[in-house]
């Protein structure tokens, strides 16, 4: 009798365990792409933070060391003043998470190539969105407090809604944001909505993530650098076009 009961229990448990395992795999969210996925390979200049938490840790340690030097009163107050303006601490991963960012992922600041008839390209921010709702609320507050934007509306980008903040309806955009693949794309200024449309339409094969020059540059840099700088071949971040493989550098505290 005991053997029959054990066999029956095993027969009943097996499909349930298989179903549970299958459901857990189905429920797992897809891995978010790196920040480089939304950066064009020919960007004029890129500041990349591969992992926000590590950059925050090193920056906090450096700030504490420099603040301990005699006479560094302004530097001591800088972190608190910046935190008050942003409503979160850039040097604290837990505080960043509370603001809607994902500190375990990377971010990028990108100078995009200028469009036809423009002197300079727009600036694109690529941010890891841990909680898109909180991050959108933060940007809305900053747009209101820092830019005077009181009108928020939506624009279309191939079926994807873009949030746009203006001083009044019909005026030029001050700030634009869209969330895709757990990543927030943000751009400031009148060209912001177009910059986001370009980023959304970027072919992955033409992104920095797939760039052979970037991959060779990344491999040449020291491992663990929390902040990376890159300018693609042919870009002109300093007024002169870069030859060869471009320019790459890593910064560590």
Short mmCIF file of C-alpha atoms in Angstrom, two decimals:
data_model
loop_
_atom_site.label_atom_id
_atom_site.label_comp_id
_atom_site.label_asym_id
_atom_site.label_seq_id
_atom_site.Cartn_x
_atom_site.Cartn_y
_atom_site.Cartn_z
CA UNK A 1 0.00 0.00 0.00
CA UNK A 2 2.80 2.42 0.87
CA UNK A 3 4.55 1.78 -2.46
CA UNK A 4 1.32 2.35 -4.39
CA UNK A 5 0.68 5.61 -2.55
CA UNK A 6 4.23 6.80 -3.19
CA UNK A 7 3.94 5.99 -6.90
CA UNK A 8 0.60 7.80 -7.12
CA UNK A 9 2.06 10.85 -5.37
CA UNK A 10 5.03 10.88 -7.74
CA UNK A 11 2.79 10.60 -10.79
CA UNK A 12 0.65 13.50 -9.61
CA UNK A 13 3.63 15.65 -8.57
CA UNK A 14 5.64 15.27 -11.78
CA UNK A 15 3.33 17.23 -14.12
CA UNK A 16 2.76 19.89 -11.46
CA UNK A 17 6.50 20.40 -11.02
CA UNK A 18 7.01 20.54 -14.78
CA UNK A 19 4.21 23.09 -15.10
CA UNK A 20 5.66 25.20 -12.31
CA UNK A 21 9.11 25.14 -13.90
CA UNK A 22 7.64 26.12 -17.26
CA UNK A 23 5.66 28.97 -15.72
CA UNK A 24 8.72 30.30 -13.91
CA UNK A 25 10.61 30.40 -17.20
CA UNK A 26 7.70 32.12 -18.93
CA UNK A 27 7.37 34.68 -16.13
CA UNK A 28 11.05 35.66 -16.21
CA UNK A 29 11.38 39.06 -17.91
CA UNK A 30 13.73 39.26 -20.89
CA UNK A 31 17.16 40.67 -20.18
CA UNK A 32 17.30 44.42 -20.66
CA UNK A 33 19.70 45.57 -23.41
CA UNK A 34 22.85 47.51 -22.52
CA UNK A 35 22.85 51.26 -22.90
CA UNK A 36 24.96 50.93 -26.08
CA UNK A 37 21.98 49.38 -27.85
CA UNK A 38 20.38 52.82 -28.27
CA UNK A 39 23.59 54.69 -29.13
CA UNK A 40 24.46 55.08 -32.84
CA UNK A 41 27.91 53.72 -33.71
CA UNK A 42 28.83 57.09 -35.23
CA UNK A 43 27.94 59.19 -32.16
CA UNK A 44 30.11 62.27 -31.82
CA UNK A 45 30.86 61.44 -28.20
CA UNK A 46 29.66 59.03 -25.51
CA UNK A 47 30.05 58.93 -21.74
CA UNK A 48 29.16 55.42 -20.65
CA UNK A 49 28.64 54.12 -17.12
CA UNK A 50 28.55 50.32 -17.40
CA UNK A 51 27.07 49.89 -13.89
CA UNK A 52 25.63 52.79 -11.92
CA UNK A 53 26.13 51.15 -8.53
CA UNK A 54 29.90 50.76 -9.02
CA UNK A 55 30.29 54.32 -10.31
CA UNK A 56 28.33 55.61 -7.29
CA UNK A 57 30.47 53.59 -4.87
CA UNK A 58 33.75 54.91 -6.25
CA UNK A 59 32.47 58.48 -6.55
CA UNK A 60 31.21 58.42 -2.95
CA UNK A 61 34.58 57.17 -1.69
CA UNK A 62 36.43 59.85 -3.68
CA UNK A 63 34.06 62.56 -2.43
CA UNK A 64 34.55 61.47 1.18
CA UNK A 65 38.34 61.49 0.82
CA UNK A 66 38.48 64.94 -0.80
CA UNK A 67 35.92 66.38 1.61
CA UNK A 68 38.14 65.39 4.55
CA UNK A 69 40.92 67.68 3.35
CA UNK A 70 41.26 71.02 5.17
CA UNK A 71 39.19 73.87 3.80
CA UNK A 72 36.94 71.78 1.57
CA UNK A 73 33.69 73.23 2.92
CA UNK A 74 32.09 73.81 -0.49
CA UNK A 75 32.92 70.29 -1.61
CA UNK A 76 31.48 68.89 1.62
CA UNK A 77 28.16 70.61 0.91
CA UNK A 78 28.10 69.75 -2.81
CA UNK A 79 26.66 66.26 -2.40
CA UNK A 80 23.82 67.48 -0.19
CA UNK A 81 23.00 70.38 -2.49
CA UNK A 82 22.90 68.16 -5.56
CA UNK A 83 20.75 65.60 -3.74
CA UNK A 84 18.31 68.34 -2.74
CA UNK A 85 17.99 69.53 -6.34
CA UNK A 86 17.46 66.03 -7.75
CA UNK A 87 15.51 64.66 -4.75
CA UNK A 88 17.81 61.62 -4.67
CA UNK A 89 21.49 60.95 -3.98
CA UNK A 90 23.53 60.21 -7.11
CA UNK A 91 26.21 58.59 -4.96
CA UNK A 92 23.87 56.14 -3.22
CA UNK A 93 22.58 53.12 -5.20
CA UNK A 94 19.61 52.63 -2.85
CA UNK A 95 18.58 56.26 -3.32
CA UNK A 96 18.85 55.90 -7.10
CA UNK A 97 16.64 52.83 -6.96
CA UNK A 98 14.09 54.80 -4.96
CA UNK A 99 13.99 57.38 -7.75
CA UNK A 100 13.14 54.74 -10.35
CA UNK A 101 16.61 53.93 -11.69
CA UNK A 102 18.15 50.46 -11.80
CA UNK A 103 21.63 50.88 -10.24
CA UNK A 104 22.76 47.41 -11.36
CA UNK A 105 22.59 48.42 -15.02
CA UNK A 106 24.36 51.00 -17.15
CA UNK A 107 23.62 54.48 -18.47
CA UNK A 108 24.97 56.73 -21.20
CA UNK A 109 25.17 60.39 -22.18
CA UNK A 110 25.39 60.71 -25.96
CA UNK A 111 26.14 63.60 -28.29
CA UNK A 112 24.24 62.65 -31.42
CA UNK A 113 25.47 63.56 -34.91
CA UNK A 114 23.87 66.81 -36.17
CA UNK A 115 20.92 66.50 -38.49
CA UNK A 116 20.86 68.23 -41.87
CA UNK A 117 20.94 72.00 -41.41
CA UNK A 118 21.95 71.81 -37.72
CA UNK A 119 25.19 73.08 -36.24
CA UNK A 120 25.20 70.58 -33.39
CA UNK A 121 23.39 67.37 -32.59
CA UNK A 122 21.03 66.77 -29.69
CA UNK A 123 22.08 65.17 -26.41
CA UNK A 124 20.53 61.81 -25.54
CA UNK A 125 20.39 60.26 -22.08
CA UNK A 126 20.02 56.48 -21.85
CA UNK A 127 18.89 55.51 -18.35
CA UNK A 128 18.14 52.10 -16.83
CA UNK A 129 14.52 52.18 -15.70
CA UNK A 130 13.92 50.11 -12.59
CA UNK A 131 10.51 51.72 -12.00
CA UNK A 132 9.41 53.67 -15.11
CA UNK A 133 6.54 55.34 -13.26
CA UNK A 134 8.79 56.77 -10.56
CA UNK A 135 11.37 57.84 -13.12
CA UNK A 136 8.74 59.62 -15.21
CA UNK A 137 7.43 61.43 -12.11
CA UNK A 138 10.99 62.53 -11.28
CA UNK A 139 11.56 63.91 -14.79
CA UNK A 140 8.19 65.66 -14.74
CA UNK A 141 9.12 67.40 -11.48
CA UNK A 142 12.56 68.40 -12.79
CA UNK A 143 11.00 69.70 -16.03
CA UNK A 144 8.62 71.84 -13.98
CA UNK A 145 11.09 73.06 -11.35
CA UNK A 146 14.20 73.52 -13.51
CA UNK A 147 12.83 74.27 -16.97
CA UNK A 148 9.49 75.91 -16.20
CA UNK A 149 7.56 73.28 -18.15
CA UNK A 150 3.91 73.18 -17.12
CA UNK A 151 2.37 71.54 -20.21
CA UNK A 152 2.85 67.80 -20.71
CA UNK A 153 1.62 66.01 -23.81
CA UNK A 154 2.16 62.93 -25.93
CA UNK A 155 3.64 62.58 -29.41
CA UNK A 156 3.73 59.52 -31.61
CA UNK A 157 6.84 57.63 -32.72
CA UNK A 158 5.73 54.73 -34.90
CA UNK A 159 3.08 53.79 -32.40
CA UNK A 160 5.21 54.45 -29.32
CA UNK A 161 4.04 57.40 -27.16
CA UNK A 162 6.68 59.99 -26.28
CA UNK A 163 6.12 62.25 -23.25
CA UNK A 164 6.96 65.86 -24.08
CA UNK A 165 7.09 68.79 -21.66
CA UNK A 166 6.67 72.42 -22.77
CA UNK A 167 6.10 75.80 -21.16
CA UNK A 168 2.76 75.98 -22.97
CA UNK A 169 0.96 73.98 -25.68
CA UNK A 170 2.40 74.74 -29.11
CA UNK A 171 5.75 75.98 -27.80
CA UNK A 172 9.07 74.18 -28.49
CA UNK A 173 9.79 71.05 -26.49
CA UNK A 174 11.89 71.43 -23.35
CA UNK A 175 12.18 67.77 -22.37
CA UNK A 176 11.14 64.49 -23.99
CA UNK A 177 11.09 60.95 -22.63
CA UNK A 178 10.15 57.47 -23.82
CA UNK A 179 10.54 54.08 -22.12
CA UNK A 180 11.39 50.97 -24.14
CA UNK A 181 12.82 47.60 -23.06
CA UNK A 182 13.16 48.76 -19.43
CA UNK A 183 15.25 51.70 -20.64
CA UNK A 184 14.35 55.41 -20.49
CA UNK A 185 15.50 57.59 -23.40
CA UNK A 186 15.57 61.28 -22.50
CA UNK A 187 16.51 64.36 -24.51
CA UNK A 188 16.45 68.07 -23.68
CA UNK A 189 15.56 70.89 -26.05
CA UNK A 190 13.42 71.45 -29.14
CA UNK A 191 15.05 68.55 -30.97
CA UNK A 192 14.31 66.12 -28.16
CA UNK A 193 11.31 64.34 -29.72
CA UNK A 194 13.16 63.80 -33.01
CA UNK A 195 16.23 62.53 -31.12
CA UNK A 196 14.07 59.94 -29.39
CA UNK A 197 12.44 58.89 -32.67
CA UNK A 198 15.91 58.37 -34.13
CA UNK A 199 17.00 56.30 -31.12
CA UNK A 200 13.85 54.17 -31.26
CA UNK A 201 14.35 53.50 -34.98
CA UNK A 202 18.04 52.67 -34.65
CA UNK A 203 18.94 49.38 -36.33
CA UNK A 204 20.72 47.19 -33.72
CA UNK A 205 23.38 46.37 -36.32
CA UNK A 206 24.24 50.09 -36.51
CA UNK A 207 24.36 50.61 -32.75
CA UNK A 208 27.45 51.10 -30.62
CA UNK A 209 26.77 47.70 -29.07
CA UNK A 210 27.58 46.03 -32.41
CA UNK A 211 30.40 48.38 -33.44
CA UNK A 212 33.70 46.48 -34.04
CA UNK A 213 35.69 49.65 -33.25
CA UNK A 214 33.89 50.08 -29.92
CA UNK A 215 34.40 46.43 -29.00
CA UNK A 216 38.14 46.69 -29.65
CA UNK A 217 38.31 49.92 -27.66
CA UNK A 218 36.36 48.40 -24.76
CA UNK A 219 38.69 45.39 -24.71
CA UNK A 220 41.75 47.68 -24.65
CA UNK A 221 40.53 49.63 -21.61
CA UNK A 222 41.29 48.46 -18.09
CA UNK A 223 38.64 46.18 -16.60
CA UNK A 224 36.42 47.69 -13.95
CA UNK A 225 36.59 51.36 -14.98
CA UNK A 226 33.22 52.76 -13.84
CA UNK A 227 33.17 55.60 -16.40
CA UNK A 228 34.13 55.23 -20.05
CA UNK A 229 34.55 57.90 -22.75
CA UNK A 230 34.35 57.12 -26.45
CA UNK A 231 34.39 59.03 -29.72
CA UNK A 232 33.85 57.04 -32.90
CA UNK A 233 36.22 57.11 -35.89
CA UNK A 234 35.53 60.24 -37.90
CA UNK A 235 33.83 62.04 -35.01
CA UNK A 236 35.01 65.50 -34.01
CA UNK A 237 34.48 65.99 -30.26
CA UNK A 238 37.39 68.45 -30.01
CA UNK A 239 36.88 70.20 -33.34
CA UNK A 240 39.05 67.85 -35.41
CA UNK A 241 37.98 64.58 -36.97
CA UNK A 242 39.43 61.50 -35.31
CA UNK A 243 41.35 59.06 -37.50
CA UNK A 244 41.72 55.31 -37.15
CA UNK A 245 39.77 53.60 -34.37
CA UNK A 246 38.59 56.80 -32.69
CA UNK A 247 39.29 57.68 -29.06
CA UNK A 248 38.50 55.74 -25.87
CA UNK A 249 39.38 56.32 -22.21
CA UNK A 250 38.42 54.91 -18.84
CA UNK A 251 38.15 56.81 -15.55
CA UNK A 252 38.42 55.20 -12.13
CA UNK A 253 38.58 56.58 -8.61
#
